């Protein structure tokens, strides 16, 4: 079993930055792919970014060039650096982990989510 706990969400003005963190515990997560999804009320959960076990990353088109995913295996952490935030980035952001690719998914494990609100 893997437990995921997100932190770092909050309220920020458009154009600002936030850094989300996700702490993994439980089974050794080095073999897992980890990443981030987001969800607005009434909408489906949207893929944001993924960190592969081999160090590769993949970022969704809607945030490419603005968001960067990184990972620290020694600390069992994955991060999402969000720059140039827009009001449409407002959502609950979820950390995810899986023994396979997060896309098409679904991931094996989810965090509880952290709210990100971008004001215009």
Tab-separated table of C-alpha atoms in Angstrom, residues 23-92:
chain	number	residue	atom	x	y	z
A	23	UNK	CA	4.929	12.862	0.244
A	24	UNK	CA	4.720	9.131	-0.382
A	25	UNK	CA	4.918	6.519	2.328
A	26	UNK	CA	4.349	2.827	2.591
A	27	UNK	CA	5.832	0.559	-0.066
A	28	UNK	CA	9.056	1.682	-1.731
A	29	UNK	CA	7.914	4.013	-4.443
A	30	UNK	CA	11.004	3.892	-6.615
A	31	UNK	CA	9.247	1.516	-8.926
A	32	UNK	CA	6.196	3.727	-9.254
A	33	UNK	CA	5.312	6.392	-11.703
A	34	UNK	CA	4.020	9.458	-9.911
A	35	UNK	CA	2.328	12.604	-10.982
A	36	UNK	CA	-0.452	15.126	-10.727
A	37	UNK	CA	-4.031	15.487	-11.851
A	38	UNK	CA	-6.493	18.283	-11.265
A	39	UNK	CA	-10.246	18.561	-11.094
A	40	UNK	CA	-12.666	21.455	-11.243
A	41	UNK	CA	-16.176	21.127	-9.798
A	42	UNK	CA	-18.423	19.194	-12.151
A	43	UNK	CA	-15.543	18.317	-14.450
A	44	UNK	CA	-13.576	15.143	-15.065
A	45	UNK	CA	-10.178	14.750	-13.485
A	46	UNK	CA	-7.514	16.071	-15.860
A	47	UNK	CA	-3.959	14.788	-16.233
A	48	UNK	CA	-1.325	17.432	-15.470
A	49	UNK	CA	2.130	15.847	-15.342
A	50	UNK	CA	3.944	12.582	-14.723
A	51	UNK	CA	7.357	11.538	-13.409
A	52	UNK	CA	8.427	8.116	-14.656
A	53	UNK	CA	10.487	5.655	-12.619
A	54	UNK	CA	13.407	6.072	-15.048
A	55	UNK	CA	13.600	9.837	-14.544
A	56	UNK	CA	11.596	10.854	-17.563
A	57	UNK	CA	8.754	13.315	-17.317
A	58	UNK	CA	5.690	14.188	-19.329
A	59	UNK	CA	3.607	17.342	-19.019
A	60	UNK	CA	0.123	17.882	-20.347
A	61	UNK	CA	-0.428	20.340	-23.168
A	62	UNK	CA	-2.568	22.710	-21.081
A	63	UNK	CA	0.306	23.442	-18.675
A	64	UNK	CA	3.367	22.765	-20.808
A	65	UNK	CA	5.942	25.519	-20.476
A	66	UNK	CA	4.432	26.755	-17.207
A	67	UNK	CA	4.403	23.725	-14.900
A	68	UNK	CA	7.385	21.503	-14.075
A	69	UNK	CA	7.293	18.163	-12.299
A	70	UNK	CA	10.255	16.901	-10.316
A	71	UNK	CA	10.969	14.047	-7.971
A	72	UNK	CA	13.283	13.246	-5.076
A	73	UNK	CA	13.450	9.491	-4.605
A	74	UNK	CA	15.628	9.797	-1.498
A	75	UNK	CA	12.885	11.789	0.230
A	76	UNK	CA	9.968	9.956	-1.378
A	77	UNK	CA	8.656	13.251	-2.723
A	78	UNK	CA	7.240	14.539	-5.982
A	79	UNK	CA	6.762	18.226	-6.696
A	80	UNK	CA	4.848	20.408	-9.109
A	81	UNK	CA	6.256	23.874	-9.723
A	82	UNK	CA	3.505	26.027	-11.177
A	83	UNK	CA	4.476	29.337	-12.767
A	84	UNK	CA	2.524	31.957	-14.707
A	85	UNK	CA	-0.677	30.741	-13.109
A	86	UNK	CA	-3.986	31.549	-14.762
A	87	UNK	CA	-7.511	31.646	-13.312
A	88	UNK	CA	-8.304	28.546	-15.370
A	89	UNK	CA	-5.674	26.652	-13.353
A	90	UNK	CA	-8.009	26.844	-10.365
A	91	UNK	CA	-8.817	23.297	-9.279
A	92	UNK	CA	-8.200	20.641	-6.667
